[in-house]
Short mmCIF file of N, CA and C in Angstrom, two decimals:
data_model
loop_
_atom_site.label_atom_id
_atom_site.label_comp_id
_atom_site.label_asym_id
_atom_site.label_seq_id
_atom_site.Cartn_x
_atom_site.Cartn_y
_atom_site.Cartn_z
N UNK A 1 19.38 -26.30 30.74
CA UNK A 1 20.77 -26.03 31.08
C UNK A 1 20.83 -24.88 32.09
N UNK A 2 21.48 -25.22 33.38
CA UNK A 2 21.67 -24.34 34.13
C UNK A 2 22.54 -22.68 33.96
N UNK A 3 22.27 -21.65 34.12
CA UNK A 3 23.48 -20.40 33.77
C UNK A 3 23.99 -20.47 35.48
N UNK A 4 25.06 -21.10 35.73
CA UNK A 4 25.74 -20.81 37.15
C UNK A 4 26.36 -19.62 36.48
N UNK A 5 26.98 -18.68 37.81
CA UNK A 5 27.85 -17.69 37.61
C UNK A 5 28.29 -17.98 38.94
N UNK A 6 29.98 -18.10 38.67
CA UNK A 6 31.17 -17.89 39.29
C UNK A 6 31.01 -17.20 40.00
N UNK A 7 31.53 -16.94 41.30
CA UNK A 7 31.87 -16.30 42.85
C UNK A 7 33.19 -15.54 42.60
N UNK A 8 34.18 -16.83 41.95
CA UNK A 8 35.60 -16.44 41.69
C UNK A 8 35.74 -15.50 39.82
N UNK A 9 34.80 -15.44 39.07
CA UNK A 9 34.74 -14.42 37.80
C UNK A 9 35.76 -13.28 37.89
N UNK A 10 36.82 -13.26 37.45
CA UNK A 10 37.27 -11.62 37.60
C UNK A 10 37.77 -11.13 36.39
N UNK A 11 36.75 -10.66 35.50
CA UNK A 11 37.16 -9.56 33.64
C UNK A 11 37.04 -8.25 33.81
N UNK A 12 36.76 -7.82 33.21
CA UNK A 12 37.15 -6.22 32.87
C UNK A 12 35.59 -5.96 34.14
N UNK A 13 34.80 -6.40 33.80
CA UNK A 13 33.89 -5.74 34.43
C UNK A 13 33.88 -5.75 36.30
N UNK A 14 34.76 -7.05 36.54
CA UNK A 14 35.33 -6.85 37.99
C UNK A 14 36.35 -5.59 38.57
N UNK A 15 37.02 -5.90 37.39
CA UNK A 15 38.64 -4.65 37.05
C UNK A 15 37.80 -3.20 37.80
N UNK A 16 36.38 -3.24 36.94
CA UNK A 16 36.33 -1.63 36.76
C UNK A 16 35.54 -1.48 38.21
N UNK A 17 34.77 -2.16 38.68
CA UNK A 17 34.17 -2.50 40.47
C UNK A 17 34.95 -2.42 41.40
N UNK A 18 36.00 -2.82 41.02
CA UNK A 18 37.14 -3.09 41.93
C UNK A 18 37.95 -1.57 42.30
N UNK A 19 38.44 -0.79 41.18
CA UNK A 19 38.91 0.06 40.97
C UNK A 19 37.83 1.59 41.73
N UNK A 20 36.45 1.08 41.27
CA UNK A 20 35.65 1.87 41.67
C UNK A 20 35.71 2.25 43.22
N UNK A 21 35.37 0.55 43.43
CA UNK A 21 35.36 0.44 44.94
C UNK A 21 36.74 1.26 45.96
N UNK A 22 37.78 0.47 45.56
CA UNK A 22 38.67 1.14 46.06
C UNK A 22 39.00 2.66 45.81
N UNK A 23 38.79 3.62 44.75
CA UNK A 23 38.71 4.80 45.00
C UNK A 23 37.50 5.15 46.07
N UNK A 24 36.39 4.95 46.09
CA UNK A 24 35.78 5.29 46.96
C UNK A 24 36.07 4.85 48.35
N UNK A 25 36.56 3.56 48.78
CA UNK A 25 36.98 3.82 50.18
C UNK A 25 38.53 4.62 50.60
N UNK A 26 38.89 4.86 49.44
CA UNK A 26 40.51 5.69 49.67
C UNK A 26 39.83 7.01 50.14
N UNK A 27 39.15 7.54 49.13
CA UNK A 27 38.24 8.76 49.44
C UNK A 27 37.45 9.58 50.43
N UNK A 28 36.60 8.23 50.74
CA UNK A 28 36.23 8.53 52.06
C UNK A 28 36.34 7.88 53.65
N UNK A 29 37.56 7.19 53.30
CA UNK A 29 38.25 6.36 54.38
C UNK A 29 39.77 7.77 54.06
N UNK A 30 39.86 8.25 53.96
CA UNK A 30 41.08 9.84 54.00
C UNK A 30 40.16 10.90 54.99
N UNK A 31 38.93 10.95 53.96
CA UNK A 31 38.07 12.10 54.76
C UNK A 31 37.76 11.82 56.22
N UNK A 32 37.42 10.55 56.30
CA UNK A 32 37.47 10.53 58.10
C UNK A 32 38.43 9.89 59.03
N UNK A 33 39.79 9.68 58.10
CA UNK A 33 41.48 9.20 58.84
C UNK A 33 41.67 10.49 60.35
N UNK A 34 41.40 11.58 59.73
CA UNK A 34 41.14 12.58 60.79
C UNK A 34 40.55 12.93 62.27
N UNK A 35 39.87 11.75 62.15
CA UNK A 35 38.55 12.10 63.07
C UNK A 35 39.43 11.09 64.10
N UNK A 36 40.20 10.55 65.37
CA UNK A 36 40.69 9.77 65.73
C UNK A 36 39.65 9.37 67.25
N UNK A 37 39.45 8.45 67.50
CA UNK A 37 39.20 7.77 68.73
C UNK A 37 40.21 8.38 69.50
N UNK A 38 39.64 8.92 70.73
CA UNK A 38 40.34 9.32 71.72
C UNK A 38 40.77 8.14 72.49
N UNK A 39 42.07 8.28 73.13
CA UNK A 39 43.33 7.27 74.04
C UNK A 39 43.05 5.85 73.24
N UNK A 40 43.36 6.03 71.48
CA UNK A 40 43.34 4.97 71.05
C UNK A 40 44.32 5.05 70.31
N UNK A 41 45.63 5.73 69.93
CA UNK A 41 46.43 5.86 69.50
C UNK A 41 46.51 5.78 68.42
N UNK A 42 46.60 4.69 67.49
CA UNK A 42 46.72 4.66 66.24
C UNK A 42 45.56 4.38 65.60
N UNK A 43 44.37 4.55 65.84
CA UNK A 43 42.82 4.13 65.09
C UNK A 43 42.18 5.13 65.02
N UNK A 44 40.94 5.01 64.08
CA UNK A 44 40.56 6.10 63.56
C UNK A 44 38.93 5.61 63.32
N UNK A 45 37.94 6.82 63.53
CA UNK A 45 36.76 6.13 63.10
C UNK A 45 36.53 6.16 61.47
N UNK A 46 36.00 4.67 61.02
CA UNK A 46 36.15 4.86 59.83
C UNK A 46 34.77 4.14 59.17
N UNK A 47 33.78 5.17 58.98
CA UNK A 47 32.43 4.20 58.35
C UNK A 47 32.46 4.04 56.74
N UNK A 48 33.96 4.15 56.23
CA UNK A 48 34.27 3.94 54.88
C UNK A 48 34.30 2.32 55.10
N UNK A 49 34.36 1.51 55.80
CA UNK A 49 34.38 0.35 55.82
C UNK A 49 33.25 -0.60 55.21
N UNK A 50 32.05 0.15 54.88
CA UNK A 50 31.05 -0.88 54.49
C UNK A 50 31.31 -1.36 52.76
N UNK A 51 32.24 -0.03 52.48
CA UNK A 51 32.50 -0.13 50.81
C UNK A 51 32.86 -1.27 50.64
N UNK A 52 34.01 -1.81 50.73
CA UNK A 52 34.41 -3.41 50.86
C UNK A 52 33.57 -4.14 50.86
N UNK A 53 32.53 -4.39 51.82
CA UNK A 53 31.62 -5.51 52.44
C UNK A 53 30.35 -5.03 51.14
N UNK A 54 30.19 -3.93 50.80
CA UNK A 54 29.31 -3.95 49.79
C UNK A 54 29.64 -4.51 48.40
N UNK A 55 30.78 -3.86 47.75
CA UNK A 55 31.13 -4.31 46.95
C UNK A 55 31.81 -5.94 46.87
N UNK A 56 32.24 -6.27 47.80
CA UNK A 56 31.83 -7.73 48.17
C UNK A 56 30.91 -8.71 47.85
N UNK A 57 29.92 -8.09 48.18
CA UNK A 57 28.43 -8.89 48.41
C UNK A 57 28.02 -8.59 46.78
N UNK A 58 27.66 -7.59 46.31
CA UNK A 58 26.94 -7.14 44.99
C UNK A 58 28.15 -7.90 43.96
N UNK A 59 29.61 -7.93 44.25
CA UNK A 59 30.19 -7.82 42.48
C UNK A 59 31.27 -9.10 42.86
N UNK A 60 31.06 -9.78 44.45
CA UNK A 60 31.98 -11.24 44.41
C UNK A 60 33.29 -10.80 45.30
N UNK A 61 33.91 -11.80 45.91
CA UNK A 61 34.54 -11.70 46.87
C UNK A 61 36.61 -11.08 46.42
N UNK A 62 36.63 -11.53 44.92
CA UNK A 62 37.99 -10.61 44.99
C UNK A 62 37.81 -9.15 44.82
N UNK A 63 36.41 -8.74 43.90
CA UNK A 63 36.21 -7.33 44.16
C UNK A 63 36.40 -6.97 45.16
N UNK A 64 35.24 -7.28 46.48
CA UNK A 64 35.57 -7.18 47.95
C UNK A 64 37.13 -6.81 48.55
N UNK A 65 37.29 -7.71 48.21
CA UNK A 65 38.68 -7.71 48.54
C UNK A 65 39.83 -6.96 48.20
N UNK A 66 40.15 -6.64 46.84
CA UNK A 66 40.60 -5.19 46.30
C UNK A 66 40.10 -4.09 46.39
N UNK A 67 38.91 -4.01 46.94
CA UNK A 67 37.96 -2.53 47.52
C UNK A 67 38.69 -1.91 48.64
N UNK A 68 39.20 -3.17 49.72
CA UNK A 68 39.05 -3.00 50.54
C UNK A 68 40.80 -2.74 51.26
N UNK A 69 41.81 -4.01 50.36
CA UNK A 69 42.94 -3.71 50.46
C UNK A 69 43.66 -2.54 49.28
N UNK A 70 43.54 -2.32 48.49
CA UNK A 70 43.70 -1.23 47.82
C UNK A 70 43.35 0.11 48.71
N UNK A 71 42.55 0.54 48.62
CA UNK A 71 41.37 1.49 49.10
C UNK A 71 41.53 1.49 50.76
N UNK A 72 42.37 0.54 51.23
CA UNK A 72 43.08 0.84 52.45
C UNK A 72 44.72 1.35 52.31
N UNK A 73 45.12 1.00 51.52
CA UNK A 73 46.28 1.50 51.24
C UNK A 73 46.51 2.77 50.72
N UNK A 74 45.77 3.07 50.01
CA UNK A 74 45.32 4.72 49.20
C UNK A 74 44.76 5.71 50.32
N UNK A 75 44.35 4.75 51.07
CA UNK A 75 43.63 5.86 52.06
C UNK A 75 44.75 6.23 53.29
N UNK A 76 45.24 5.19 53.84
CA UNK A 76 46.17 5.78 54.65
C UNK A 76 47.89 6.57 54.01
N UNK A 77 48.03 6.05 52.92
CA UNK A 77 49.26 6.70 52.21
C UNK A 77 48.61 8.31 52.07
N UNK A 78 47.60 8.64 51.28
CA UNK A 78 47.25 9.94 51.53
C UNK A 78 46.81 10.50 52.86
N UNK A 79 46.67 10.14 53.69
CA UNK A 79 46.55 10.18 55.32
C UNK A 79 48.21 10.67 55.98
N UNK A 80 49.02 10.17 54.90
CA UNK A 80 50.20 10.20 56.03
C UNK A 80 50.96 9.24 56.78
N UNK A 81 49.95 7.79 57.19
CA UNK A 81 50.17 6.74 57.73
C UNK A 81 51.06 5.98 57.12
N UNK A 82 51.20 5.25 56.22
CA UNK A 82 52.07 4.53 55.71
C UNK A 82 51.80 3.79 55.59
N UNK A 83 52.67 2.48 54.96
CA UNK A 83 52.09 0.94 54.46
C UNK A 83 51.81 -0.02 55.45
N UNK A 84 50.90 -0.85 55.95
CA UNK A 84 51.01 -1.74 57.10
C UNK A 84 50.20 -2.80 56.66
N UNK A 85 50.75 -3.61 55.89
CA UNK A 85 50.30 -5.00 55.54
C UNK A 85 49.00 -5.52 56.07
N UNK A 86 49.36 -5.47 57.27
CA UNK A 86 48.41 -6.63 58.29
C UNK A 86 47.31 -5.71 58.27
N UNK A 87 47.03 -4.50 58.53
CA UNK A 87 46.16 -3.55 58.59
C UNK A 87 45.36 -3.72 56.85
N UNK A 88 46.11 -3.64 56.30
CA UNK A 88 45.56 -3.74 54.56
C UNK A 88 44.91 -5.39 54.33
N UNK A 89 45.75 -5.89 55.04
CA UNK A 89 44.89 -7.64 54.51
C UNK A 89 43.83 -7.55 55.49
N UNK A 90 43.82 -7.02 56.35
CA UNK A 90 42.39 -7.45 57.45
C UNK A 90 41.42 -6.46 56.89
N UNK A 91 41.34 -5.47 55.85
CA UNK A 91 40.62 -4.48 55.29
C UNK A 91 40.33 -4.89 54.14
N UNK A 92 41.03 -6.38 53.46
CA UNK A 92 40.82 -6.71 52.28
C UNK A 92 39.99 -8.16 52.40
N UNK A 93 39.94 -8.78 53.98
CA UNK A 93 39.70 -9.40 54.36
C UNK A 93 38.04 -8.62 54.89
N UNK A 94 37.50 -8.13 55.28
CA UNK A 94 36.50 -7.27 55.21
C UNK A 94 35.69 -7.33 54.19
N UNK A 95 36.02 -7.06 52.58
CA UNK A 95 35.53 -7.38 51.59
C UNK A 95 35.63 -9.11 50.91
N UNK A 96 36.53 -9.83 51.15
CA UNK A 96 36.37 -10.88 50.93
C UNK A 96 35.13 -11.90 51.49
N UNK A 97 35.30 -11.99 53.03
CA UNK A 97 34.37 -12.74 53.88
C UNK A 97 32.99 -12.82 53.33
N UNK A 98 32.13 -11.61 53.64
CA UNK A 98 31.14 -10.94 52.92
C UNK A 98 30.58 -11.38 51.70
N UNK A 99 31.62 -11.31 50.48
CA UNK A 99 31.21 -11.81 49.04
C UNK A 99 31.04 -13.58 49.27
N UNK A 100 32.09 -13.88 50.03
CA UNK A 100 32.15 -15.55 49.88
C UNK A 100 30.73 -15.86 50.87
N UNK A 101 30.33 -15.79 51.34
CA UNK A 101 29.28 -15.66 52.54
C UNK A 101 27.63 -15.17 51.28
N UNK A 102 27.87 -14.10 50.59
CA UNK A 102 26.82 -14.26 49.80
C UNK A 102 26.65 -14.84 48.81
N UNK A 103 27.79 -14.97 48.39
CA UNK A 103 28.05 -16.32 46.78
C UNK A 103 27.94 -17.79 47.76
N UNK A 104 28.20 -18.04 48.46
CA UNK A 104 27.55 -19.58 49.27
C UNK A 104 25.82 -19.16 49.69
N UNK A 105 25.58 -18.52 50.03
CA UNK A 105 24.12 -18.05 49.62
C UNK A 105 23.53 -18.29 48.68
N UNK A 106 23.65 -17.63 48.17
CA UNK A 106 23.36 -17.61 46.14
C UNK A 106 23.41 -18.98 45.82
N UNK A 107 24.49 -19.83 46.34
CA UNK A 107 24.89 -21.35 45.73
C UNK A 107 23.48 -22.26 46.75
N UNK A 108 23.11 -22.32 47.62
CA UNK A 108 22.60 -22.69 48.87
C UNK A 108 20.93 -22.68 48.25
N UNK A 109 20.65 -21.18 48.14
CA UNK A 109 19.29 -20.85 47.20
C UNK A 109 19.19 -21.79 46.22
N UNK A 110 20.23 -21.86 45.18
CA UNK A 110 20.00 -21.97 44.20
C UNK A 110 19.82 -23.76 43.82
N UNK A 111 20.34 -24.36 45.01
CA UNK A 111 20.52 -25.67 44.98
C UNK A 111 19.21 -26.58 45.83
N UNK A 112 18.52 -25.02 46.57
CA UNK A 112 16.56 -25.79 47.13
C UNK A 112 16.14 -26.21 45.82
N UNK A 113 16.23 -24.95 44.76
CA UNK A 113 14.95 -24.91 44.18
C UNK A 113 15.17 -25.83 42.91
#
């Protein structure tokens, strides 16, 4: 009997990845909201971005994805910036891609052998 595990799984133990994740990119996606690209107006350098795409890949693609839209929203509300949808789904979209991309992996592997 095969043990598949779900891509789409989300219990307490996603809850608490998720939550993780997104405090840490609020955290350190705030700490470098500061740092701005010069004659780029509204952007900012931000290498808090891999949090998403990690937690993505390791814990599945809605983690990813609440890492990344959460934890974008936390980060620019304490920044000062404010709410901007499209900016938050393409940051939640960041962590999604990633997980689905290594869970079709995982599925791909698992279907050679």
């Amino acid at each position: 009997m095969e043990n598949k595990k779900s891509i789409w799984k989300f219990g307490t133990r996603e809850v608490v990845f998720a939550a993780i994740g997104a405090a840490l990119y609020a955290v350190l996606g705030y700490a470098t909201n500061m740092l701005p690209i010069m004659g780029s107006g509204n952007v900012a350098f931000r290498p808090a971005v891999v949090i998403p795409m990690f937690f993505g890949i390791a814990f599945g693609p809605i983690v990813g994805f609440i890492s990344g839209f959460l934890g974008n929203i936390l980060s620019d509300l304490l920044s000062g910036w404010g709410f901007w949808f499209w900016w938050d789904l393409g940051n939640g979209l960041m962590g999604l891609i990633p997980g689905l991309f290594a869970g079709m992996m995982t599925t791909y592997r698992a279907s050679k052998d």
